[in-house]
């Protein structure tokens, strides 16, 4: 059978991939790969060329086939696709564990390290070191029974994490709100109202249908004057996939979370770690539980007073006690009154095509690259666009897809993912390809999509991840791009690039009023920039709440007591929350970052890497934000290096010293205490 997933084209043939190709394609791929592994593992004289390179090639191939499958499952989910995807999860998990637990391969890598180590370059040595570490972290040295148990646990975890994601998607798609009294829509933007009207029309009902997609949710809790509407949306959103709210118990993730936590703990203990947090830290920049907790608690201590004052001010402004669903609304009003700036009023100034051009110019000025759109590339949805990147020498360096708009059956949030990883091996070469996925409000009534400034930040953020993936110069897929980078340093390039979306020159360049084509007026721009520190304390405390919750959940797990998800959250809230949260809020049940994604015991990474990003950007501020020498050093020391060097070492190489938390506090207008600044 000619399975499009198994072709050799440089890009996935999206136009031809059907759900029925998924399981047979993956089965065939894994069968061939296993046969190849047997060959590699029985090589007589293991060398870098006969063992390591072929295995790098094989892993590249497996992820290249699987990438479009998991991507499609996230962005155009359907029952058929889900079935195919789910059928493959146990196959892949078993394959990966078998590979990582292979003693012959492990021995072969050790032989290469011992016999060839001195003759190899630092990048090649890092490939081997990472691989040896991953063998150990898959339990290669364990007795057979424990090895088998570890494999079973990994397999079950993969399935539970997918189930978690499915429940969230179904719960999000499974709720909508019908408005019959037009006054209830007051405050919402016209694009949203028009779309809701059209949806009502399509479903042949009176009135307007508002769905629970992310842009609608954010718009409602920020702008809707009707408290009833805001409360309904807040309740539906914050009880998704739980035992509470309008669809209570229908897609409940409570038991799924319980099982995930139990199995993560067991996996960590099988490898002789005390808990999952310790296991996770074994590959991170931060080295101990104490180090992470100290970092988070000190930040909380620094930001608490500011956050409390901000909230007190907000209640004074509203003239009443505020509920959770009022905070965004009144914060927006207060911001509007104080700075005469609102996110909604920003939209006409940020048409997506213009923002993209400006963003590409920033990347071009900094790193000498050129980005051009390419037509006629097969995509999975008509809204998707494709771009190619050329280096300063005119040579192609990578490419990416952009899937910008919210729609049903698409996972909420925004992310960058690897479509194809970079490789330059004896067996062949490939340039990196990325997916950039956002959930912006789609174009309407002949106008392009109009972004809020928050959306602009999101776009810059994901593009920063994209550059990390696409500008890599590492030849070995396992440590190219974001692969093999300590997870707590992964957000450095993304948060770094966000800084540019706040810069006056860039704001002027990326803004163009949709009707008048005028850039954002200087005075509005100054007011917008002033909002950067607005509610910085509250935002910091909220991020710290998520980070502490995630970290403590994984560090303090006790099999005798179970996961204690809600208890842990309420303990953390007791310590750091400033805004009151209703008892029925079930935020963890849709917290995909830590239960379904890669941020388990790693949500602190956002703050950790934000320190790195702010401090790295301060080097640009000292020399000029487009200073080409500084940009070149950033590119050479950090952005192109993937996982080929230690993250702290890379940072010190660029900055000339260790990271300093004061850069972040300064950026947010929160003053550092003497102690923390040390
Ligand atoms: Zn990110």
XYZ file of C-alpha atoms in Angstrom, residues 114 173 201 256 263 298 301 345 347 350 516 568 636 666:
14
model
C 35.322 4.969 25.862
C -16.506 21.897 22.357
C -28.428 31.368 11.983
C -7.266 10.574 35.170
C 2.155 6.412 37.834
C 11.369 34.424 47.032
C 7.682 37.311 48.696
C -9.113 49.237 20.808
C -7.238 45.410 17.295
C -2.754 45.090 14.373
C -6.500 54.429 7.634
C -2.517 21.045 47.256
C 26.155 31.846 18.306
C 12.927 45.762 36.738
